[in-house]
Amino acid sequence: MNEITKPAAIALRPDFAAIAEWIKPGAKILDLGCGDGSLLRYLRDTRNVFGYGVEIEDENLLKCFHNGINVIQNDLEAGLSSFESDSFDYVILSQTLQAMRNTEGIIQEMLRVGKEGIVSFPNFGYWKNRMQVIAGHMPVSETLPYHWYDTPNIHLCTMGDFEALCHQCNARILERRVLNAYNRPVVFLPNLMGILAFYRFERRL
Amino acid sequence: MQEPKSLGVVTPQYVQIVKPLQLKSGYVLESYHLVYETYGQLNAARSNAVLICHALSGNHHVAGVYAGKEKSFGWWDNMVGPGKPIDTERFFVIGVNNLGGCHGSTGPASIDTRTGQPYGASFPMVTVEDWVETQAQLADHLGIEQFAAVVGGSLGGMQALQWTLDYPEKVRHAVVVAAAAKLTAQNIAFNDVARQAIMTDQEFYGGNYYAYGTLPRRGLRLARMLGHITYLSDDSMAAKFGRSLRKGELSFGFDVEFEIESYLRYQGDKFADLFDANTYLLMTKALDYFNPADSYNGDLSAAFRVVMSNFLIVSFTSDWRFSPERSREIVKALLDNKINVSYAEVPTTHGHDSFLMETPYYHQLVRAYMDNISF
C-alpha cells in the first residue's frame, strides 16, 4: 500500500467486520467494485492485507486515492482480463453483485482469479421486502434504499437464488453468514430474517 | 493548504559530467553537460526529491518564470509549484534537459571539442536508458540517493518507467502519465513521416546545417504540424475550430482558408523558431526504440520483476497517440508482479495533450497521490 501517515478513521461497519473475520492476515486481496476503498483500507489496517480495488466511477477513484489504497479503474462488466488466474487469496464482491449486468460472468471470473471468493448482497428474501411485494409494491428498505425507477440494483436475489447460482457456476460454498437489521447474526430462518448475506466459496474441482 | 501560485523567478543551473557515458548504441561520450532547474528545498534527510522527466519538445524549465520575462512559464507550471499537485512546499523538484536536447544540455548543436565544430549529424543516438543514466549522474551530483518520485508524461513517462527498471531501489514512486511500454507501428510511422519531413528539407544538409548557416525550418514546421494533429483529438479540433473560415468565405485558393490551417501553420512556425531539428530527430528515435520487454522475449511482466517502486499510471480517454490500452499493458505487468499500483483513465477531450492540461479531476488525482507520499 502507499505510505499513509494518517490513522485509519473508519467507523467499524458490521459488514466490513463480517468479511474481515474470514480474511487470513497478510492475504492478497482483490476488491471488486471497491467504492471509496474503505473496505480495503479497513482490511489493510486490521488484517495487513495487500491488495487492489477495482472501481469504474471517477468520483470513487479519487476517494480511493484519498484512502491511500491501490485502485485500478476498470469496468467489471468487461471481466478481469488484467488479472492472472489464481493470483489472489480472496476476491471480494461487496454489495455490488446486485448492480451487475453480467452476474454469472463475474462469479466465474472470481473463481478463476481468486483461491476463494467472498460475496455480500442485500437479501431480497428479507421478510419486509416480501411484505412490500405482497402489498403490491417494489420494496424500499434499509439495504435497498432506492425506488424501482432510480435503483442501480438490476439483479436482486434471495439467498436461495444465490445458492442456486453458485451451484450452477461450480462454486462450492465454504461458509455463509447472515446479519439482521440490528447487525446481529441470524441463525433461525436466515432467508426470511436476514437483510445482508455473506458467502465464502471456492471453485469446485 | 495554501492557494496555489506560481514559483516566481527561477534560474537554470549547469553541471559538467566528466564520467564517460557508454550509450546503448555503443558510442562513448567522454564528457557532457546538463542544464537543470530545482524548485523547493531538499530536506535534511534528502528524501523529498522529485524528478520531472520531459517529453519530446519539453525541457528543464518545468515551472516558474525567468527574470525579466514574465510570460516565460515552465511547461508544467500548472502542475508544479507552491500548493500545486506536485507541491514545491513539500518536495524538492528537479527538471533537467535531456542529453541531445536543444535547451542547454549537450546536444547536436553543441561544439564537439574534438573538432571545434557543432556535432550536427555526428551526435550519437540517445535512448531512454541513456537519459536515465545521465539523470542518475545528476542525482549523484545533487547528493540524492533515492527519489520520492520520478514523474513524467508521454516520453517522460517512459523515462520514469525505465528508472524503476534500472534503479529499482532509487525510486519510491513513479508517476507515469499518458505513456506506453512501447510504441505501436502506427506511432512509429507518424515519427518517421516527421523525420522524413526534416531530412528531405534542402536546408538540412545531412544534419550539418549549422555549418551552412541555415535551418531546415520547413521540414521541422511540417513535422510539428503532423505531430500536433496527433496530439489533439478529432473532437477537440471540431470543438475549437470546426470548419470556421479565416475570412468568413471561401477564396478558392491554397492560402490559409480554414482556421485549423492557420492554427497549425502558426504552431509549426513558432516551433521551428525555437527547436532544433536534429534534437527532434533524436527524440523521435528514442521514442521508437523504447521497449523494455525486448530483452525478455516481449514479456513485459518478466521485465518488471525487478521493480520495487509504487506506481501511479494515468491515461486519457481521448488520447489515441498513447491510448489507454497502452497504459493498461503497463498496469497488467505491474499487477502480475504484485506491485503497488493505481490506475486512472481520465475522461478528457484534448487527446494526448491532456497530460499538460489543467483538468481538475486529473490534478486532484495527482495531488491526492503525491500527498500520500511521506518522507
Coordinates of C-alpha atoms in Angstrom, one line a residue:
Chain A
M1 CA 0.0 0.0 0.0
N2 CA 1.0 3.6 -0.4
E3 CA 2.7 5.2 2.6
I4 CA 0.0 6.6 4.8
T5 CA 0.7 8.5 8.0
K6 CA -2.9 9.4 8.8
P7 CA -4.6 7.0 11.2
A8 CA -7.4 5.0 9.8
A9 CA -10.5 6.9 10.7
I10 CA -13.2 4.4 9.7
A11 CA -16.1 3.7 11.9
L12 CA -16.5 0.0 12.3
R13 CA -19.0 -1.2 9.8
P14 CA -20.6 -4.6 10.7
D15 CA -20.5 -5.8 7.1
F16 CA -16.7 -5.0 7.0
A17 CA -16.2 -6.8 10.2
A18 CA -18.1 -9.8 8.9
I19 CA -15.8 -10.0 5.8
A20 CA -12.6 -9.3 7.8
E21 CA -13.2 -12.3 10.0
W22 CA -12.8 -14.6 7.0
I23 CA -9.6 -13.0 5.8
K24 CA -6.3 -14.5 6.8
P25 CA -3.7 -11.9 7.9
G26 CA -1.3 -10.9 5.1
A27 CA -3.6 -12.2 2.4
K28 CA -3.6 -10.9 -1.2
I29 CA -7.0 -9.3 -1.9
L30 CA -8.9 -8.1 -4.9
D31 CA -11.9 -6.0 -4.0
L32 CA -14.2 -5.7 -7.0
G33 CA -16.4 -2.5 -7.1
C34 CA -14.5 -1.2 -4.2
G35 CA -16.3 2.1 -4.0
D36 CA -14.4 4.6 -1.9
G37 CA -11.9 2.0 -0.9
S38 CA -12.8 2.0 2.8
L39 CA -13.2 -1.8 3.0
L40 CA -9.8 -2.4 1.5
R41 CA -8.3 0.2 3.8
Y42 CA -10.1 -1.5 6.8
L43 CA -8.7 -4.9 5.7
R44 CA -5.2 -3.4 5.3
D45 CA -5.3 -1.8 8.7
T46 CA -6.8 -4.7 10.6
R47 CA -5.6 -7.7 8.6
N48 CA -2.4 -6.4 7.0
V49 CA -3.6 -7.4 3.6
F50 CA -2.0 -6.5 0.2
G51 CA -4.5 -5.7 -2.5
Y52 CA -6.1 -3.8 -5.2
G53 CA -9.5 -2.3 -5.5
V54 CA -11.3 -2.2 -8.9
E55 CA -13.6 0.7 -9.5
I56 CA -15.2 2.4 -12.5
E57 CA -16.6 5.6 -11.1
D58 CA -14.2 8.6 -11.3
E59 CA -15.5 10.1 -8.0
N60 CA -15.0 6.9 -6.2
L61 CA -11.5 6.5 -7.6
L62 CA -10.5 9.9 -6.2
K63 CA -11.8 8.8 -2.8
C64 CA -9.7 5.6 -3.0
F65 CA -6.7 7.8 -3.7
H66 CA -7.6 9.8 -0.5
N67 CA -7.9 6.4 1.3
G68 CA -4.4 5.6 0.1
I69 CA -5.3 2.2 -1.4
N70 CA -4.3 0.7 -4.7
V71 CA -7.1 1.1 -7.1
I72 CA -7.4 0.1 -10.8
Q73 CA -10.0 1.8 -13.0
N74 CA -11.8 -1.0 -14.8
D75 CA -15.2 -2.0 -15.9
L76 CA -16.2 -5.2 -14.1
E77 CA -18.7 -6.0 -16.8
A78 CA -15.7 -6.5 -19.2
G79 CA -14.3 -9.2 -16.9
L80 CA -10.9 -9.3 -15.1
S81 CA -8.5 -9.9 -18.0
S82 CA -5.9 -7.7 -16.3
F83 CA -5.6 -10.3 -13.6
E84 CA -3.9 -13.6 -13.8
S85 CA -5.7 -16.9 -12.8
D86 CA -5.2 -17.9 -9.2
S87 CA -3.3 -14.7 -8.4
F88 CA -5.3 -13.6 -5.2
D89 CA -6.2 -15.4 -2.0
Y90 CA -9.6 -13.7 -1.9
V91 CA -11.6 -11.9 -4.5
I92 CA -14.3 -9.8 -2.8
L93 CA -17.6 -8.5 -4.3
S94 CA -19.1 -6.5 -1.5
Q95 CA -22.7 -5.3 -2.2
T96 CA -22.0 -5.0 -5.9
L97 CA -23.4 -8.2 -7.3
Q98 CA -27.0 -6.9 -7.5
A99 CA -25.9 -3.9 -9.6
M100 CA -24.1 -6.0 -12.2
R101 CA -25.4 -6.9 -15.6
N102 CA -23.1 -9.9 -16.2
T103 CA -23.8 -11.6 -12.9
E104 CA -22.8 -15.1 -13.8
G105 CA -19.7 -13.9 -15.7
I106 CA -18.3 -12.1 -12.6
I107 CA -18.8 -15.1 -10.4
Q108 CA -16.8 -17.2 -13.0
E109 CA -14.1 -14.6 -13.1
M110 CA -13.9 -14.5 -9.3
L111 CA -13.4 -18.3 -9.3
R112 CA -10.7 -18.0 -11.9
V113 CA -8.7 -15.2 -10.3
G114 CA -9.1 -16.0 -6.6
K115 CA -8.5 -19.0 -4.5
E116 CA -11.6 -18.1 -2.7
G117 CA -14.5 -15.7 -3.5
I118 CA -16.4 -13.6 -1.0
V119 CA -19.8 -12.1 -2.0
S120 CA -22.2 -10.0 0.1
F121 CA -25.5 -8.7 -1.1
P122 CA -28.9 -7.4 0.3
N123 CA -31.2 -10.4 0.7
F124 CA -34.3 -9.8 -1.3
G125 CA -35.9 -12.6 0.7
Y126 CA -36.0 -10.5 3.9
W127 CA -39.5 -10.5 5.3
K128 CA -40.0 -6.7 5.0
N129 CA -39.2 -7.0 1.3
R130 CA -41.6 -9.9 0.9
M131 CA -44.3 -8.0 2.7
Q132 CA -44.0 -5.0 0.4
V133 CA -44.2 -7.1 -2.7
I134 CA -47.3 -8.8 -1.3
A135 CA -48.7 -5.4 -0.6
G136 CA -48.2 -4.6 -4.3
H137 CA -45.0 -2.6 -4.3
M138 CA -41.3 -3.0 -5.0
P139 CA -39.6 -2.9 -1.7
V140 CA -37.7 0.0 -0.2
S141 CA -35.8 -0.9 2.9
E142 CA -32.6 -0.3 4.9
T143 CA -30.4 -2.2 2.4
L144 CA -32.5 -1.4 -0.6
P145 CA -33.0 2.3 -0.2
Y146 CA -33.9 3.1 -3.8
H147 CA -37.2 3.3 -5.7
W148 CA -37.8 0.9 -8.5
Y149 CA -37.3 3.7 -11.0
D150 CA -34.0 5.0 -9.7
T151 CA -32.3 1.9 -8.4
P152 CA -28.9 0.8 -9.7
N153 CA -29.8 -2.7 -8.5
I154 CA -30.9 -4.6 -11.5
H155 CA -30.2 -8.2 -10.4
L156 CA -31.7 -8.6 -6.9
C157 CA -31.8 -12.1 -5.4
T158 CA -32.7 -14.1 -2.4
M159 CA -30.2 -16.3 -0.5
G160 CA -31.8 -19.3 -2.1
D161 CA -31.4 -17.8 -5.6
F162 CA -27.7 -17.0 -5.0
E163 CA -27.0 -20.6 -3.7
A164 CA -28.6 -21.9 -6.9
L165 CA -26.3 -19.7 -9.0
C166 CA -23.3 -20.9 -7.1
H167 CA -24.3 -24.5 -7.8
Q168 CA -24.7 -23.6 -11.5
C169 CA -21.3 -21.9 -11.6
N170 CA -19.5 -24.8 -10.0
A171 CA -18.8 -22.8 -6.9
R172 CA -18.6 -24.7 -3.6
I173 CA -19.9 -22.7 -0.7
L174 CA -17.5 -22.8 2.2
E175 CA -19.2 -20.6 4.7
R176 CA -22.3 -18.4 5.0
R177 CA -23.1 -15.5 7.3
V178 CA -26.3 -13.6 7.7
L179 CA -27.0 -10.3 9.5
N180 CA -30.3 -9.0 10.7
A181 CA -31.5 -5.4 10.8
Y182 CA -29.6 -4.9 14.1
N183 CA -26.4 -6.3 12.6
R184 CA -26.7 -9.5 14.6
P185 CA -26.0 -12.9 13.2
V186 CA -29.2 -14.7 12.1
V187 CA -29.4 -18.5 12.6
F188 CA -33.2 -19.0 12.5
L189 CA -34.9 -18.7 9.1
P190 CA -32.0 -16.7 7.6
N191 CA -33.6 -16.2 4.2
L192 CA -36.6 -14.5 5.9
M193 CA -34.9 -12.7 8.8
G194 CA -31.6 -11.7 7.2
I195 CA -31.0 -8.4 5.4
L196 CA -27.4 -8.9 4.4
A197 CA -25.9 -12.2 3.3
F198 CA -22.2 -13.1 3.1
Y199 CA -20.9 -16.1 1.2
R200 CA -17.4 -17.5 1.0
F201 CA -16.8 -20.0 -1.8
E202 CA -14.2 -21.7 -3.9
R203 CA -14.0 -23.4 -7.3
R204 CA -15.4 -27.0 -7.2
L205 CA -12.8 -29.3 -8.5
Chain B
M1 CA -3.5 24.2 2.2
Q2 CA -2.3 27.4 0.7
E3 CA -3.6 28.9 -2.5
P4 CA -1.7 27.5 -5.5
K5 CA 0.6 30.0 -7.1
S6 CA 3.5 30.1 -9.5
L7 CA 7.0 29.7 -8.3
G8 CA 8.1 33.1 -9.5
V9 CA 11.6 33.6 -10.8
V10 CA 13.7 30.5 -11.4
T11 CA 17.3 30.2 -12.6
P12 CA 18.8 27.3 -14.7
Q13 CA 21.9 25.6 -13.4
Y14 CA 24.6 23.6 -15.2
V15 CA 26.7 20.6 -14.4
Q16 CA 29.5 19.1 -16.3
I17 CA 29.6 15.3 -16.0
V18 CA 33.2 14.1 -16.7
K19 CA 32.4 10.4 -16.2
P20 CA 32.4 8.8 -19.6
L21 CA 29.0 7.6 -20.7
Q22 CA 28.6 4.4 -22.6
L23 CA 25.5 4.8 -24.7
K24 CA 23.2 2.0 -25.6
S25 CA 24.3 2.4 -29.2
G26 CA 27.9 1.6 -28.1
Y27 CA 29.1 5.1 -28.6
V28 CA 31.1 6.6 -25.6
L29 CA 30.6 10.2 -24.7
E30 CA 33.6 11.3 -22.8
S31 CA 32.0 14.3 -21.1
Y32 CA 28.8 16.2 -21.4
H33 CA 26.9 18.9 -19.6
L34 CA 23.3 19.1 -18.4
V35 CA 21.1 22.1 -17.7
Y36 CA 18.6 21.8 -14.9
E37 CA 16.4 23.7 -12.6
T38 CA 15.3 23.0 -9.0
Y39 CA 12.4 24.2 -7.0
G40 CA 11.7 23.9 -3.3
Q41 CA 14.1 22.8 -0.6
L42 CA 15.9 19.5 -0.3
N43 CA 15.2 18.3 3.2
A44 CA 17.9 17.2 5.7
A45 CA 17.3 13.5 5.0
R46 CA 17.5 14.2 1.3
S47 CA 14.3 12.2 0.9
N48 CA 11.9 14.6 -0.7
A49 CA 13.3 14.9 -4.2
V50 CA 11.1 14.6 -7.3
L51 CA 12.5 14.3 -10.8
I52 CA 10.3 15.5 -13.6
C53 CA 11.2 13.9 -17.0
H54 CA 10.2 15.8 -20.1
A55 CA 8.6 14.7 -23.3
L56 CA 9.6 15.2 -26.9
S57 CA 9.6 19.0 -27.0
G58 CA 9.9 19.7 -23.3
N59 CA 13.0 20.8 -21.3
H60 CA 14.3 21.6 -17.9
H61 CA 12.1 24.7 -17.5
V62 CA 9.2 22.9 -15.8
A63 CA 7.8 25.7 -13.7
G64 CA 8.2 29.4 -12.7
V65 CA 9.4 32.2 -15.0
Y66 CA 12.8 33.7 -15.9
A67 CA 13.8 37.1 -14.6
G68 CA 12.5 39.9 -16.8
K69 CA 10.3 37.5 -18.9
E70 CA 7.0 37.5 -17.0
K71 CA 5.3 35.2 -19.5
S72 CA 8.1 32.6 -19.7
F73 CA 6.2 30.0 -17.6
G74 CA 7.6 26.5 -17.5
W75 CA 5.8 23.8 -19.5
W76 CA 4.2 22.2 -16.4
D77 CA 3.6 25.3 -14.3
N78 CA 0.0 24.3 -13.7
M79 CA 1.2 21.0 -12.1
V80 CA 4.4 22.1 -10.2
G81 CA 4.6 24.9 -7.7
P82 CA 3.7 26.0 -4.2
G83 CA 0.3 24.5 -3.3
K84 CA 0.1 22.7 -6.7
P85 CA -0.4 19.0 -7.2
I86 CA 3.4 18.5 -7.1
D87 CA 3.8 20.9 -4.2
T88 CA 7.2 22.6 -4.1
E89 CA 6.4 23.5 -0.4
R90 CA 6.9 19.8 0.3
F91 CA 9.0 18.4 -2.5
F92 CA 12.4 19.4 -3.9
V93 CA 11.6 19.2 -7.6
I94 CA 14.2 18.8 -10.4
G95 CA 13.7 19.5 -14.1
V96 CA 16.5 18.5 -16.5
N97 CA 17.0 19.0 -20.2
N98 CA 17.8 15.6 -21.7
L99 CA 21.1 14.8 -23.3
G100 CA 20.7 15.6 -27.1
G101 CA 18.4 18.4 -26.3
C102 CA 18.5 21.9 -27.6
H103 CA 17.9 24.0 -24.5
G104 CA 21.3 23.9 -22.9
S105 CA 22.3 20.3 -22.3
T106 CA 24.9 18.8 -24.6
G107 CA 23.2 18.1 -28.0
P108 CA 23.7 18.2 -31.7
A109 CA 24.1 22.0 -31.8
S110 CA 26.9 21.9 -29.1
I111 CA 30.5 22.2 -30.1
D112 CA 32.3 18.9 -30.3
T113 CA 35.6 19.7 -28.5
R114 CA 37.5 17.2 -30.7
T115 CA 36.6 19.1 -33.9
G116 CA 35.8 22.6 -32.7
Q117 CA 32.6 22.3 -34.8
P118 CA 29.0 21.6 -33.8
Y119 CA 28.2 17.8 -33.5
G120 CA 25.4 18.0 -36.1
A121 CA 24.9 14.6 -37.7
S122 CA 27.7 13.1 -35.7
F123 CA 25.9 13.4 -32.4
P124 CA 25.2 9.9 -31.2
M125 CA 21.7 8.3 -30.9
V126 CA 20.4 8.6 -27.4
T127 CA 17.9 6.3 -25.8
V128 CA 15.6 6.4 -22.8
E129 CA 18.0 4.2 -20.9
D130 CA 20.8 6.7 -21.7
W131 CA 18.8 9.5 -20.4
V132 CA 18.1 7.7 -17.1
E133 CA 21.8 7.1 -16.8
T134 CA 22.6 10.8 -17.2
Q135 CA 19.8 11.7 -14.8
A136 CA 21.3 9.3 -12.3
Q137 CA 24.6 11.2 -12.6
L138 CA 22.7 14.4 -11.9
A139 CA 21.2 12.8 -8.8
D140 CA 24.7 11.9 -7.6
H141 CA 25.8 15.4 -8.2
L142 CA 22.9 16.7 -6.1
G143 CA 23.5 14.1 -3.4
I144 CA 20.2 12.4 -3.9
E145 CA 20.3 8.6 -3.2
Q146 CA 16.6 8.0 -3.7
F147 CA 13.8 9.9 -5.3
A148 CA 10.5 10.3 -3.5
A149 CA 9.1 10.2 -7.0
V150 CA 10.1 10.2 -10.7
V151 CA 7.3 11.8 -12.7
G152 CA 6.8 12.1 -16.5
G153 CA 4.2 12.3 -19.2
S154 CA 4.5 10.7 -22.7
L155 CA 8.2 10.2 -23.5
G156 CA 8.8 11.5 -19.9
G157 CA 6.6 8.7 -18.6
M158 CA 8.8 6.2 -20.4
Q159 CA 11.8 7.6 -18.5
A160 CA 10.0 7.3 -15.2
L161 CA 9.3 3.7 -16.1
Q162 CA 12.9 3.0 -17.1
W163 CA 14.1 4.5 -13.8
T164 CA 12.2 1.8 -11.9
L165 CA 13.9 -0.9 -14.0
D166 CA 17.4 0.4 -13.9
Y167 CA 17.4 1.8 -10.4
P168 CA 14.6 0.0 -8.6
E169 CA 15.9 1.0 -5.1
K170 CA 16.3 4.6 -6.0
V171 CA 12.6 5.3 -6.9
R172 CA 10.0 5.1 -4.2
H173 CA 7.2 6.2 -6.5
A174 CA 6.8 6.5 -10.3
V175 CA 4.1 8.6 -11.8
V176 CA 3.6 7.6 -15.4
V177 CA 1.2 9.7 -17.4
A178 CA -0.1 9.1 -21.0
A179 CA 2.8 6.8 -21.7
A180 CA 3.4 3.4 -23.2
A181 CA 5.8 0.5 -22.7
K182 CA 6.4 0.6 -26.4
L183 CA 5.2 2.4 -29.5
T184 CA 2.8 0.8 -31.9
A185 CA 3.7 0.5 -35.6
Q186 CA 1.3 3.4 -36.3
N187 CA 3.0 5.6 -33.8
I188 CA 6.5 4.8 -35.2
A189 CA 5.0 5.6 -38.7
F190 CA 4.0 9.1 -37.5
N191 CA 7.5 9.6 -36.2
D192 CA 9.1 8.6 -39.5
V193 CA 6.9 10.9 -41.5
A194 CA 8.1 13.7 -39.2
R195 CA 11.7 12.7 -39.7
Q196 CA 11.3 12.5 -43.4
A197 CA 9.9 16.0 -43.5
I198 CA 13.0 17.3 -41.8
M199 CA 15.6 15.1 -43.6
T200 CA 14.2 15.9 -47.1
D201 CA 14.3 19.6 -46.4
Q202 CA 17.0 21.1 -48.7
E203 CA 18.4 23.1 -45.8
F204 CA 19.0 20.0 -43.7
Y205 CA 22.4 19.2 -45.3
G206 CA 22.5 15.7 -43.8
G207 CA 22.2 17.2 -40.3
N208 CA 25.1 19.6 -40.6
Y209 CA 23.1 22.7 -41.4
Y210 CA 24.8 24.7 -38.6
A211 CA 28.0 24.8 -40.8
Y212 CA 25.9 26.3 -43.7
G213 CA 24.2 28.9 -41.6
T214 CA 20.8 27.5 -42.4
L215 CA 17.9 25.8 -40.7
P216 CA 15.6 23.1 -42.1
R217 CA 12.7 25.2 -40.9
R218 CA 10.1 24.0 -43.5
G219 CA 10.8 20.4 -42.5
L220 CA 10.6 21.0 -38.8
R221 CA 7.5 23.0 -39.3
L222 CA 5.8 20.1 -41.2
A223 CA 7.0 17.6 -38.5
R224 CA 5.4 19.7 -35.8
M225 CA 2.2 20.2 -37.7
L226 CA 1.8 16.5 -38.2
G227 CA 2.7 15.8 -34.5
H228 CA 0.3 18.5 -33.3
I229 CA -2.6 16.8 -35.2
T230 CA -1.8 13.5 -33.4
Y231 CA -1.6 15.2 -30.0
L232 CA -5.1 16.5 -30.3
S233 CA -8.4 14.7 -30.9
D234 CA -11.0 14.9 -33.6
D235 CA -13.5 16.1 -31.1
S236 CA -11.2 18.8 -29.6
M237 CA -10.4 20.1 -33.1
A238 CA -14.0 20.1 -34.0
A239 CA -14.9 22.0 -30.9
K240 CA -12.1 24.5 -31.2
F241 CA -12.1 25.1 -35.0
G242 CA -14.8 23.2 -36.7
R243 CA -14.9 24.3 -40.3
S244 CA -14.5 28.0 -39.4
L245 CA -13.1 30.1 -42.1
R246 CA -10.4 32.7 -41.6
K247 CA -12.1 35.3 -43.9
G248 CA -15.7 34.1 -43.4
E249 CA -15.9 32.9 -47.0
L250 CA -14.1 30.5 -49.4
S251 CA -11.4 32.1 -51.5
F252 CA -10.8 29.1 -53.8
G253 CA -7.0 29.1 -53.4
F254 CA -4.3 27.3 -51.5
D255 CA -3.6 30.0 -48.9
V256 CA -5.0 29.6 -45.4
E257 CA -8.7 29.4 -45.6
F258 CA -9.8 27.3 -42.6
E259 CA -8.9 28.3 -39.0
I260 CA -7.3 24.9 -38.4
E261 CA -4.8 25.6 -41.2
S262 CA -4.0 28.9 -39.7
Y263 CA -3.6 27.4 -36.2
L264 CA -1.3 24.6 -37.4
R265 CA 0.9 26.8 -39.5
Y266 CA 1.3 29.2 -36.6
Q267 CA 2.2 26.3 -34.3
G268 CA 4.6 25.0 -36.8
D269 CA 6.3 28.3 -37.4
K270 CA 6.6 29.0 -33.7
F271 CA 8.1 25.6 -33.0
A272 CA 10.6 25.9 -36.0
D273 CA 11.9 29.1 -34.5
L274 CA 12.6 27.5 -31.1
F275 CA 13.5 23.9 -31.6
D276 CA 16.5 22.2 -33.2
A277 CA 15.7 19.8 -36.0
N278 CA 18.4 17.3 -35.0
T279 CA 17.1 17.2 -31.5
Y280 CA 13.6 16.4 -32.9
L281 CA 15.1 13.6 -34.9
L282 CA 16.9 12.2 -31.8
M283 CA 13.8 12.4 -29.6
T284 CA 11.6 10.6 -32.0
K285 CA 14.1 7.8 -32.4
A286 CA 14.3 7.4 -28.6
L287 CA 10.5 7.0 -28.6
D288 CA 10.7 4.4 -31.3
Y289 CA 13.5 2.4 -29.7
F290 CA 11.9 2.2 -26.2
N291 CA 10.8 -1.3 -25.4
P292 CA 11.9 -2.7 -22.0
A293 CA 10.2 -6.0 -22.8
D294 CA 12.6 -6.5 -25.7
S295 CA 15.2 -8.3 -23.7
Y296 CA 12.6 -10.6 -22.2
N297 CA 11.1 -12.0 -25.4
G298 CA 8.4 -9.4 -25.3
D299 CA 7.3 -10.3 -21.8
L300 CA 6.8 -7.0 -20.0
S301 CA 5.8 -8.8 -16.8
A302 CA 9.2 -10.5 -16.8
A303 CA 10.9 -7.2 -17.4
F304 CA 9.1 -5.7 -14.4
R305 CA 10.3 -8.5 -12.0
V306 CA 13.0 -6.2 -10.6
V307 CA 10.6 -3.3 -9.9
M308 CA 10.2 -2.1 -6.3
S309 CA 8.6 1.3 -6.8
N310 CA 5.0 2.2 -6.2
F311 CA 3.1 3.4 -9.3
L312 CA 0.5 5.8 -10.4
I313 CA -0.5 5.2 -14.0
V314 CA -2.8 7.7 -15.7
S315 CA -4.2 7.7 -19.2
F316 CA -6.7 9.9 -21.0
T317 CA -9.8 8.6 -22.8
S318 CA -9.3 10.8 -25.9
D319 CA -5.6 10.1 -26.3
W320 CA -5.2 8.0 -29.4
R321 CA -1.5 8.5 -29.8
F322 CA -0.7 6.9 -26.4
S323 CA -4.1 5.3 -25.8
P324 CA -5.4 3.9 -22.5
E325 CA -4.8 0.4 -23.9
R326 CA -1.0 1.1 -23.8
S327 CA -1.3 2.2 -20.2
R328 CA -3.3 -0.9 -19.4
E329 CA -0.4 -3.0 -20.7
I330 CA 1.9 -1.4 -18.1
V331 CA -0.7 -1.8 -15.4
K332 CA -1.1 -5.5 -16.2
A333 CA 2.7 -6.1 -16.0
L334 CA 2.7 -4.4 -12.6
L335 CA -0.3 -6.4 -11.4
D336 CA 1.4 -9.6 -12.5
N337 CA 4.3 -8.7 -10.2
K338 CA 2.0 -7.6 -7.3
I339 CA 3.5 -4.1 -7.4
N340 CA 1.6 -1.3 -5.6
V341 CA -0.2 0.5 -8.5
S342 CA -3.2 2.7 -9.0
Y343 CA -4.6 3.3 -12.5
A344 CA -6.9 6.1 -13.6
E345 CA -8.4 6.6 -17.0
V346 CA -9.3 10.3 -17.0
P347 CA -12.2 11.4 -19.2
T348 CA -11.0 14.3 -21.4
T349 CA -11.4 15.6 -25.0
H350 CA -7.9 17.0 -25.5
G351 CA -6.2 13.9 -26.8
H352 CA -2.6 13.2 -25.9
D353 CA -2.1 16.9 -24.9
S354 CA -4.4 16.2 -22.0
F355 CA -1.4 15.4 -19.8
L356 CA -0.4 19.1 -20.0
M357 CA -3.9 20.5 -19.3
E358 CA -5.3 21.7 -16.1
T359 CA -8.2 19.3 -15.9
P360 CA -9.4 19.5 -12.3
Y361 CA -10.1 15.8 -11.8
Y362 CA -6.7 14.8 -13.3
H363 CA -4.9 17.3 -11.0
Q364 CA -6.9 16.1 -8.0
L365 CA -5.8 12.6 -8.6
V366 CA -2.1 13.6 -8.9
R367 CA -2.4 15.8 -5.9
A368 CA -4.0 13.0 -3.8
Y369 CA -1.3 10.6 -4.9
M370 CA 1.6 13.0 -4.2
D371 CA 0.0 14.0 -0.8
N372 CA 0.2 10.3 0.3
I373 CA 3.9 10.2 -0.3
S374 CA 5.7 10.5 3.1
F375 CA 9.3 11.1 3.7

